[in-house]
Amino acid sequence: MKKILVTGGAGYIGSHTIIDLIESGHQVVSVDNFINSNAQSYDRITEITGQTIQQYAIDLCDRQKLEQVFRENDFSSVIHFAALKSVGDSVSDPLHYYHNNLLGLINLLYLQKQYQVHHLIFSSSCSVYGNAESLPVTERTPLKEAESPYAQTKQVCEQIIFDFLKVNPTFKSVILRYFNPAGAHSSNLMGESPHNIANNLVPIITETAMGKRDALSVFGSDYPTRDGTCVRDYIHIMDLAAAHTGSVQFLLDNKARDAGTIINLGSGTGSTVLEVIHAFEKVSGNKLNYSLTNRRPGDVVAVYADYTKANKLIGWTPQRNLDDIMLSAWRWEQKRSAT
Ligand code: NAD
Ligand code: WQD
């Protein structure tokens, strides 16, 4: 059986996806330089699946080293997660973001071409839509100018893939635009373990409840939404992982009509910041210390997905809701804080 190369396999979404791939019978090789993770992720994958995966501690920007991985393995496909993802850091250090996120993809594509690995799944982001004109967002919703160098890297990477596909007609790609991934694995052995300080809402909520932070600031309460706070589409990490397995299968079964297929991955439900906080309070039984503060610059008012295309093409439907996300995130926070 040919293997699947997962880049960024020690990271949050990559590690959950590897579990789903293994449980679906695939053989996986991971490449990660641990710039935002550590090798413990692989131990947890082994604990959950009973399998030790083959892994390389390599920077994708080092093409010579990366070539070794292609030389030593026979791949059917690549799932490319490895990237830097902090919006704020990308504003303060744009060159680091452009270098890492663009060069990593370019090196991969060179090697995929050289070694004839025809399938690529790429991690993109709803941030490419910016302040969308209409909701819910479909794959045909026009992209807006990127709000940050991070979002710009996703727009440029998508373009690089489409340009590559135009001149390499035997290659196919699925570009997955994630909305707001959150939550943890049902085993409670794995979840989001940010290397640096968390800057997404769900881990900030659980860290506040755990006493790692004094209080949560709700960024803006005067938006034109049902309670004045921003609306986002939170998608459970296990649902997101399953969509990658579905996307690989879609390519392996030669079901892709287009060279590049863009797919939104969201729950289809918009939740306000206050609704997320209240869901947390309900499932955890804890009162959260939060206050309403100023808007955060660059925040879009509301964004949530239409996932009809994911359902039609890869048969995907989210199985878990906001309560499931918050409960799993809370259990994981308690577990990781105790160890
Ligand atoms: P993560 O930081 O947990 O995982 C990314 C992994 O890639 C990390 O383990 C990191 O060490 C590795 N990595 C980064 N650069 C590398 C390089 N040059 N060489 C080798 N390894 C490298 O992030 P995540 O949340 O799992 O995100 C995975 C992908 O999904 C990223 O491309 C991210 O931009 C995208 N995405 C994430 C979100 C989100 O909210 N988590 C939303 C939309 C899109
Ligand atoms: C969610 C909501 C905040 C923290 C980011 C990236 C996007 C994608 C997903 C990678 C917003 C509010 C947050 C806090 C708050 N990632 N909030 N207090 O901004 O939707 O998207 O992650 O691709 O590209 O931009 O996610 O978790 O930061 O914020 O009130 O302390 O929570 O204003 O409305 P965001 P987030």
Short mmCIF file of C-alpha atoms and ligand atoms in Angstrom, two decimals:
data_model
loop_
_atom_site.label_atom_id
_atom_site.label_comp_id
_atom_site.label_asym_id
_atom_site.label_seq_id
_atom_site.Cartn_x
_atom_site.Cartn_y
_atom_site.Cartn_z
CA MET A 1 0.00 0.00 0.00
CA LYS A 2 1.28 3.47 -0.87
CA LYS A 3 1.73 5.83 2.05
CA ILE A 4 0.32 9.28 2.79
CA LEU A 5 2.78 12.04 3.65
CA VAL A 6 1.41 14.34 6.36
CA THR A 7 3.36 17.55 6.88
CA GLY A 8 2.88 19.20 10.25
CA GLY A 9 1.70 15.87 11.66
CA ALA A 10 2.72 16.75 15.23
CA GLY A 11 0.50 19.84 15.20
CA TYR A 12 -3.08 20.27 16.36
CA ILE A 13 -5.01 19.39 13.20
CA GLY A 14 -2.30 17.12 11.74
CA SER A 15 -2.14 14.82 14.79
CA HIS A 16 -5.93 14.37 14.94
CA THR A 17 -6.00 13.70 11.21
CA ILE A 18 -3.26 11.06 11.47
CA ILE A 19 -5.40 9.19 13.99
CA ASP A 20 -8.39 9.29 11.65
CA LEU A 21 -6.24 8.15 8.71
CA ILE A 22 -4.76 5.24 10.67
CA GLU A 23 -8.19 4.22 11.95
CA SER A 24 -9.37 4.23 8.33
CA GLY A 25 -6.57 1.84 7.33
CA HIS A 26 -4.02 4.25 5.80
CA GLN A 27 -0.27 4.16 6.31
CA VAL A 28 1.14 7.54 7.28
CA VAL A 29 4.54 9.26 7.37
CA SER A 30 4.84 12.59 9.20
CA VAL A 31 7.27 15.44 8.70
CA ASP A 32 7.42 18.15 11.35
CA ASN A 33 10.21 20.39 12.65
CA PHE A 34 8.35 21.02 15.95
CA ILE A 35 8.41 24.79 15.51
CA ASN A 36 4.94 24.85 17.11
CA SER A 37 4.61 21.35 18.60
CA ASN A 38 6.63 18.55 20.09
CA ALA A 39 7.28 14.85 19.64
CA GLN A 40 4.85 13.92 22.45
CA SER A 41 2.09 14.17 19.84
CA TYR A 42 3.47 11.03 18.24
CA ASP A 43 3.41 9.20 21.59
CA ARG A 44 -0.24 10.15 21.98
CA ILE A 45 -1.03 8.91 18.48
CA THR A 46 0.58 5.59 19.42
CA GLU A 47 -1.39 5.46 22.67
CA ILE A 48 -4.67 6.01 20.85
CA THR A 49 -4.11 3.88 17.74
CA GLY A 50 -1.61 1.29 18.99
CA GLN A 51 0.62 2.15 16.03
CA THR A 52 3.98 3.88 15.91
CA ILE A 53 4.15 6.13 12.93
CA GLN A 54 7.19 6.78 10.82
CA GLN A 55 8.29 10.39 11.28
CA TYR A 56 11.02 12.79 10.22
CA ALA A 57 12.10 15.89 12.19
CA ILE A 58 12.73 18.00 9.12
CA ASP A 59 12.08 21.60 8.08
CA LEU A 60 10.12 21.70 4.82
CA CYS A 61 12.19 24.71 3.81
CA ASP A 62 15.22 22.39 3.52
CA ARG A 63 14.54 20.78 0.16
CA GLN A 64 17.56 18.46 0.28
CA LYS A 65 16.47 16.93 3.57
CA LEU A 66 12.87 16.75 2.43
CA GLU A 67 13.95 14.89 -0.68
CA GLN A 68 15.25 12.11 1.54
CA VAL A 69 11.67 11.53 2.72
CA PHE A 70 10.43 11.17 -0.86
CA ARG A 71 13.38 8.94 -1.78
CA GLU A 72 12.76 6.58 1.12
CA ASN A 73 8.96 6.23 0.75
CA ASP A 74 6.39 5.57 -1.93
CA PHE A 75 3.57 8.11 -1.48
CA SER A 76 0.13 8.23 -3.05
CA SER A 77 -0.67 11.68 -1.65
CA VAL A 78 0.41 14.54 0.53
CA ILE A 79 -1.64 16.35 3.19
CA HIS A 80 0.09 19.65 3.80
CA PHE A 81 -0.66 21.16 7.22
CA ALA A 82 2.79 22.54 8.09
CA ALA A 83 2.64 26.31 8.31
CA LEU A 84 2.90 29.12 10.80
CA LYS A 85 -0.59 30.24 11.80
CA SER A 86 -0.59 33.19 14.20
CA VAL A 87 -2.25 36.20 12.60
CA GLY A 88 -0.59 38.62 15.07
CA ASP A 89 2.93 37.18 14.63
CA SER A 90 2.54 37.37 10.87
CA VAL A 91 1.96 41.12 11.16
CA SER A 92 5.08 41.64 13.29
CA ASP A 93 7.30 39.21 11.35
CA PRO A 94 5.93 38.96 7.80
CA LEU A 95 9.15 37.64 6.20
CA HIS A 96 9.20 34.65 8.54
CA TYR A 97 5.62 33.83 7.50
CA TYR A 98 6.16 34.29 3.77
CA HIS A 99 9.42 32.31 3.90
CA ASN A 100 8.04 29.39 5.89
CA ASN A 101 4.58 29.06 4.39
CA LEU A 102 5.45 29.69 0.73
CA LEU A 103 8.79 27.89 0.55
CA GLY A 104 7.40 24.84 2.35
CA LEU A 105 4.68 24.47 -0.28
CA ILE A 106 7.00 25.19 -3.21
CA ASN A 107 9.52 22.58 -2.06
CA LEU A 108 6.77 20.03 -1.65
CA LEU A 109 5.39 20.66 -5.13
CA TYR A 110 8.87 20.35 -6.69
CA LEU A 111 9.32 17.00 -5.00
CA GLN A 112 5.79 15.81 -5.74
CA LYS A 113 6.52 16.50 -9.39
CA GLN A 114 9.94 14.86 -9.29
CA TYR A 115 8.60 11.75 -7.53
CA GLN A 116 5.21 11.77 -9.29
CA VAL A 117 3.05 12.05 -6.18
CA HIS A 118 -0.15 13.23 -7.82
CA HIS A 119 -2.45 14.21 -4.96
CA LEU A 120 -2.24 17.19 -2.61
CA ILE A 121 -4.62 18.20 0.18
CA PHE A 122 -3.88 21.75 1.30
CA SER A 123 -4.86 23.46 4.59
CA SER A 124 -6.34 26.81 3.73
CA SER A 125 -8.46 29.08 5.88
CA CYS A 126 -11.73 30.99 5.94
CA SER A 127 -9.52 34.04 6.49
CA VAL A 128 -9.19 34.20 2.67
CA TYR A 129 -12.83 35.41 2.55
CA GLY A 130 -12.21 38.42 4.83
CA ASN A 131 -15.41 40.36 5.56
CA ALA A 132 -17.62 38.27 3.28
CA GLU A 133 -20.34 40.04 1.31
CA SER A 134 -22.98 37.38 1.98
CA LEU A 135 -23.55 34.60 4.50
CA PRO A 136 -23.22 31.69 4.73
CA VAL A 137 -19.97 31.64 2.81
CA THR A 138 -19.83 29.27 -0.17
CA GLU A 139 -16.75 28.36 -2.17
CA ARG A 140 -17.92 30.84 -4.81
CA THR A 141 -18.05 33.77 -2.38
CA PRO A 142 -15.47 36.27 -3.69
CA LEU A 143 -12.20 36.53 -1.79
CA LYS A 144 -11.35 39.86 -0.20
CA GLU A 145 -7.98 41.52 0.16
CA ALA A 146 -6.10 39.63 2.89
CA GLU A 147 -6.26 41.25 6.34
CA SER A 148 -2.83 39.93 7.42
CA PRO A 149 0.37 38.44 5.98
CA TYR A 150 -0.87 35.08 7.34
CA ALA A 151 -4.09 35.26 5.33
CA GLN A 152 -2.06 36.49 2.36
CA THR A 153 0.13 33.35 2.53
CA LYS A 154 -3.02 31.23 2.24
CA GLN A 155 -4.29 33.18 -0.78
CA VAL A 156 -0.88 32.99 -2.47
CA CYS A 157 -0.46 29.27 -1.68
CA GLU A 158 -3.86 28.55 -3.22
CA GLN A 159 -2.77 30.47 -6.33
CA ILE A 160 0.55 28.62 -6.49
CA ILE A 161 -1.32 25.30 -6.41
CA PHE A 162 -3.72 26.36 -9.19
CA ASP A 163 -0.82 27.63 -11.36
CA PHE A 164 1.04 24.35 -10.77
CA LEU A 165 -2.03 22.29 -11.70
CA LYS A 166 -2.48 24.18 -14.98
CA VAL A 167 0.85 22.89 -16.31
CA ASN A 168 0.80 19.50 -14.58
CA PRO A 169 -2.45 17.93 -15.76
CA THR A 170 -1.92 14.57 -14.05
CA PHE A 171 -1.99 16.25 -10.63
CA LYS A 172 -5.08 16.89 -8.50
CA SER A 173 -5.57 18.92 -5.35
CA VAL A 174 -8.22 19.54 -2.73
CA ILE A 175 -7.96 22.90 -1.00
CA LEU A 176 -9.73 22.81 2.36
CA ARG A 177 -10.79 26.14 3.81
CA TYR A 178 -11.24 25.59 7.54
CA PHE A 179 -13.40 27.87 9.64
CA ASN A 180 -12.62 27.84 13.40
CA PRO A 181 -11.30 24.42 14.48
CA ALA A 182 -11.66 23.70 18.20
CA GLY A 183 -12.11 20.93 20.76
CA ALA A 184 -10.18 17.77 21.51
CA HIS A 185 -10.05 14.04 20.76
CA SER A 186 -12.73 11.87 22.40
CA SER A 187 -10.03 9.75 24.11
CA ASN A 188 -9.03 12.87 26.07
CA LEU A 189 -5.42 11.97 25.28
CA MET A 190 -4.97 14.68 22.69
CA GLY A 191 -6.12 18.22 22.00
CA GLU A 192 -4.80 21.67 21.32
CA SER A 193 -1.48 22.17 23.15
CA PRO A 194 -0.21 25.49 21.93
CA HIS A 195 3.55 25.88 22.16
CA ASN A 196 3.21 29.60 22.51
CA ILE A 197 0.48 31.45 24.37
CA ALA A 198 -2.96 30.53 23.01
CA ASN A 199 -4.59 33.21 20.92
CA ASN A 200 -7.81 31.55 19.83
CA LEU A 201 -11.05 31.95 21.71
CA VAL A 202 -11.72 28.35 22.85
CA PRO A 203 -8.31 27.66 24.47
CA ILE A 204 -8.40 31.16 26.00
CA ILE A 205 -11.76 30.30 27.60
CA THR A 206 -10.51 27.01 29.03
CA GLU A 207 -7.23 28.57 30.23
CA THR A 208 -9.19 31.33 31.98
CA ALA A 209 -11.48 28.81 33.67
CA MET A 210 -8.39 26.85 34.73
CA GLY A 211 -6.95 29.96 36.39
CA LYS A 212 -4.05 30.30 33.94
CA ARG A 213 -5.41 33.71 33.01
CA ASP A 214 -7.22 36.21 35.20
CA ALA A 215 -10.06 37.06 32.84
CA LEU A 216 -11.27 36.86 29.26
CA SER A 217 -11.76 40.04 27.24
CA VAL A 218 -14.65 39.84 24.81
CA PHE A 219 -13.44 41.91 21.86
CA GLY A 220 -16.34 44.20 20.96
CA SER A 221 -19.98 44.13 22.02
CA ASP A 222 -21.42 46.68 19.58
CA TYR A 223 -21.28 44.65 16.36
CA PRO A 224 -24.46 44.36 14.30
CA THR A 225 -25.12 40.77 15.49
CA ARG A 226 -27.81 39.24 17.75
CA ASP A 227 -25.92 40.04 20.98
CA GLY A 228 -23.34 42.54 19.71
CA THR A 229 -20.39 40.10 19.65
CA CYS A 230 -18.70 38.57 16.58
CA VAL A 231 -20.07 35.46 14.90
CA ARG A 232 -17.80 32.54 13.93
CA ASP A 233 -18.23 28.94 12.82
CA TYR A 234 -16.61 26.54 15.31
CA ILE A 235 -15.88 23.09 13.90
CA HIS A 236 -14.97 20.09 16.06
CA ILE A 237 -11.42 18.89 15.47
CA MET A 238 -12.56 15.26 14.99
CA ASP A 239 -15.05 16.30 12.30
CA LEU A 240 -12.31 18.30 10.63
CA ALA A 241 -9.92 15.32 10.79
CA ALA A 242 -12.51 13.04 9.19
CA ALA A 243 -12.91 15.46 6.30
CA HIS A 244 -9.22 15.00 5.43
CA THR A 245 -9.61 11.24 5.22
CA GLY A 246 -12.66 11.80 3.02
CA SER A 247 -10.72 14.20 0.80
CA VAL A 248 -7.80 11.80 0.33
CA GLN A 249 -10.23 9.02 -0.57
CA PHE A 250 -11.99 11.36 -3.02
CA LEU A 251 -8.67 11.86 -4.84
CA LEU A 252 -7.52 8.23 -4.58
CA ASP A 253 -10.84 7.05 -6.04
CA ASN A 254 -10.38 9.46 -8.98
CA LYS A 255 -13.64 11.21 -8.15
CA ALA A 256 -12.28 14.74 -8.61
CA ARG A 257 -13.57 16.31 -11.83
CA ASP A 258 -11.54 19.50 -11.51
CA ALA A 259 -7.78 19.73 -11.12
CA GLY A 260 -8.24 21.85 -8.01
CA THR A 261 -11.30 21.44 -5.76
CA ILE A 262 -11.97 24.03 -3.07
CA ILE A 263 -14.04 22.84 -0.10
CA ASN A 264 -15.28 24.81 2.93
CA LEU A 265 -15.11 22.99 6.26
CA GLY A 266 -17.33 24.53 8.89
CA SER A 267 -20.27 23.38 10.98
CA GLY A 268 -22.64 25.65 9.06
CA THR A 269 -23.67 27.35 12.31
CA GLY A 270 -22.60 30.80 13.37
CA SER A 271 -22.07 31.32 17.12
CA THR A 272 -21.40 34.61 18.87
CA VAL A 273 -18.56 34.98 21.37
CA LEU A 274 -21.12 35.16 24.20
CA GLU A 275 -22.84 32.00 22.96
CA VAL A 276 -19.50 30.18 23.04
CA ILE A 277 -18.87 31.40 26.59
CA HIS A 278 -22.36 30.35 27.68
CA ALA A 279 -21.96 26.92 26.07
CA PHE A 280 -18.75 26.53 28.06
CA GLU A 281 -20.45 27.59 31.30
CA LYS A 282 -23.30 25.14 30.68
CA VAL A 283 -21.20 22.05 29.93
CA SER A 284 -18.50 22.73 32.54
CA GLY A 285 -20.70 24.07 35.34
CA ASN A 286 -18.18 26.92 35.80
CA LYS A 287 -18.81 30.66 35.73
CA LEU A 288 -16.30 32.34 33.47
CA ASN A 289 -14.66 35.61 34.47
CA TYR A 290 -15.08 37.80 31.40
CA SER A 291 -15.65 41.43 30.52
CA LEU A 292 -16.82 43.26 27.43
CA THR A 293 -13.96 45.30 25.96
CA ASN A 294 -13.02 47.16 22.78
CA ARG A 295 -13.08 45.65 19.33
CA ARG A 296 -9.93 43.84 18.16
CA PRO A 297 -8.56 45.50 15.01
CA GLY A 298 -8.94 43.34 11.90
CA ASP A 299 -11.81 41.18 13.23
CA VAL A 300 -14.55 40.42 10.72
CA VAL A 301 -18.09 40.83 12.03
CA ALA A 302 -19.52 37.46 11.07
CA VAL A 303 -18.45 34.44 9.07
CA TYR A 304 -19.88 30.94 8.83
CA ALA A 305 -19.79 28.23 6.22
CA ASP A 306 -22.09 26.61 3.76
CA TYR A 307 -20.76 23.02 3.72
CA THR A 308 -23.06 21.70 0.97
CA LYS A 309 -20.10 21.08 -1.33
CA ALA A 310 -18.23 19.02 1.29
CA ASN A 311 -21.36 16.96 1.74
CA LYS A 312 -21.88 16.45 -1.97
CA LEU A 313 -18.29 15.62 -2.92
CA ILE A 314 -16.86 13.78 0.07
CA GLY A 315 -20.08 12.81 1.87
CA TRP A 316 -19.09 14.84 4.92
CA THR A 317 -21.46 16.13 7.59
CA PRO A 318 -20.35 17.50 10.96
CA GLN A 319 -21.28 15.05 13.73
CA ARG A 320 -20.59 17.25 16.76
CA ASN A 321 -21.94 20.60 17.99
CA LEU A 322 -20.70 23.55 20.04
CA ASP A 323 -21.46 21.81 23.36
CA ASP A 324 -19.35 18.81 22.26
CA ILE A 325 -16.53 21.17 21.32
CA MET A 326 -16.59 23.00 24.64
CA LEU A 327 -16.88 19.84 26.76
CA SER A 328 -13.99 18.11 24.99
CA ALA A 329 -11.86 21.28 25.15
CA TRP A 330 -12.55 21.62 28.87
CA ARG A 331 -11.75 17.97 29.65
CA TRP A 332 -8.52 18.30 27.69
CA GLU A 333 -7.56 21.53 29.48
CA GLN A 334 -8.02 19.81 32.85
CA LYS A 335 -6.00 16.81 31.69
CA ARG A 336 -3.09 18.77 30.25
CA SER A 337 -2.96 21.10 33.25
CA ALA A 338 -2.73 18.13 35.62
CA THR A 339 0.31 16.62 33.88
P1 NAD B 1 -0.14 23.80 14.39
O1 NAD B 1 0.84 24.91 14.58
O2 NAD B 1 -0.63 23.09 15.59
O3 NAD B 1 0.48 22.71 13.39
C1 NAD B 1 1.34 23.04 12.34
C2 NAD B 1 2.54 22.10 12.43
O4 NAD B 1 3.43 22.39 11.35
C3 NAD B 1 3.32 22.31 13.73
O5 NAD B 1 3.51 21.04 14.34
C4 NAD B 1 4.64 22.91 13.28
O6 NAD B 1 5.71 22.50 14.09
C5 NAD B 1 4.77 22.39 11.85
N1 NAD B 1 5.56 23.24 10.94
C6 NAD B 1 5.38 24.56 10.68
N2 NAD B 1 6.29 24.96 9.78
C7 NAD B 1 7.03 23.88 9.45
C8 NAD B 1 8.12 23.65 8.55
N3 NAD B 1 8.66 24.65 7.81
N4 NAD B 1 8.63 22.42 8.46
C9 NAD B 1 8.12 21.39 9.19
N5 NAD B 1 7.10 21.54 10.05
C10 NAD B 1 6.57 22.77 10.19
O7 NAD B 1 -1.34 24.39 13.53
P2 NAD B 1 -2.73 23.72 13.17
O8 NAD B 1 -3.78 24.46 13.91
O9 NAD B 1 -2.65 22.25 13.28
O10 NAD B 1 -2.85 24.17 11.65
C11 NAD B 1 -2.53 23.29 10.58
C12 NAD B 1 -2.77 24.00 9.27
O11 NAD B 1 -4.12 24.43 9.22
C13 NAD B 1 -1.93 25.25 9.07
O12 NAD B 1 -1.59 25.33 7.71
C14 NAD B 1 -2.87 26.38 9.43
O13 NAD B 1 -2.54 27.58 8.77
C15 NAD B 1 -4.18 25.82 8.92
N6 NAD B 1 -5.37 26.40 9.58
C16 NAD B 1 -5.47 26.35 10.95
C17 NAD B 1 -6.58 26.90 11.58
C18 NAD B 1 -6.70 26.90 13.08
O14 NAD B 1 -7.44 27.73 13.61
N7 NAD B 1 -6.03 26.00 13.80
C19 NAD B 1 -7.59 27.48 10.81
C20 NAD B 1 -7.45 27.51 9.42
C21 NAD B 1 -6.33 26.95 8.82
C1 WQD B 2 -12.77 34.10 17.53
C2 WQD B 2 -13.71 35.18 18.08
C3 WQD B 2 -12.64 37.28 18.50
C4 WQD B 2 -10.07 35.97 21.74
C5 WQD B 2 -8.45 33.05 13.56
C6 WQD B 2 -7.67 33.36 12.31
C7 WQD B 2 -8.22 32.58 11.17
C8 WQD B 2 -8.29 31.10 11.50
C9 WQD B 2 -9.03 30.86 12.75
C10 WQD B 2 -6.19 30.12 10.83
C11 WQD B 2 -13.46 36.54 17.46
C12 WQD B 2 -13.15 36.68 19.78
C13 WQD B 2 -11.00 35.98 20.73
C14 WQD B 2 -10.34 36.69 22.94
C15 WQD B 2 -12.45 37.37 22.02
N1 WQD B 2 -6.98 30.55 11.72
N2 WQD B 2 -12.16 36.68 20.87
N3 WQD B 2 -11.52 37.37 23.03
O1 WQD B 2 -10.11 35.55 14.64
O2 WQD B 2 -12.06 34.05 14.02
O3 WQD B 2 -9.80 33.43 13.35
O4 WQD B 2 -8.44 31.64 13.80
O5 WQD B 2 -6.34 30.09 9.67
O6 WQD B 2 -7.37 32.81 10.10
O7 WQD B 2 -7.79 34.74 12.05
O8 WQD B 2 -10.40 33.28 15.73
O9 WQD B 2 -10.25 32.39 18.00
O10 WQD B 2 -8.98 34.51 17.45
O11 WQD B 2 -11.44 34.59 17.59
O12 WQD B 2 -13.49 38.02 22.15
O13 WQD B 2 -9.53 36.75 23.87
O14 WQD B 2 -13.44 35.35 19.48
O15 WQD B 2 -12.83 38.67 18.48
O16 WQD B 2 -14.70 37.14 17.30
P1 WQD B 2 -10.64 34.21 14.44
P2 WQD B 2 -10.18 33.67 17.25
#
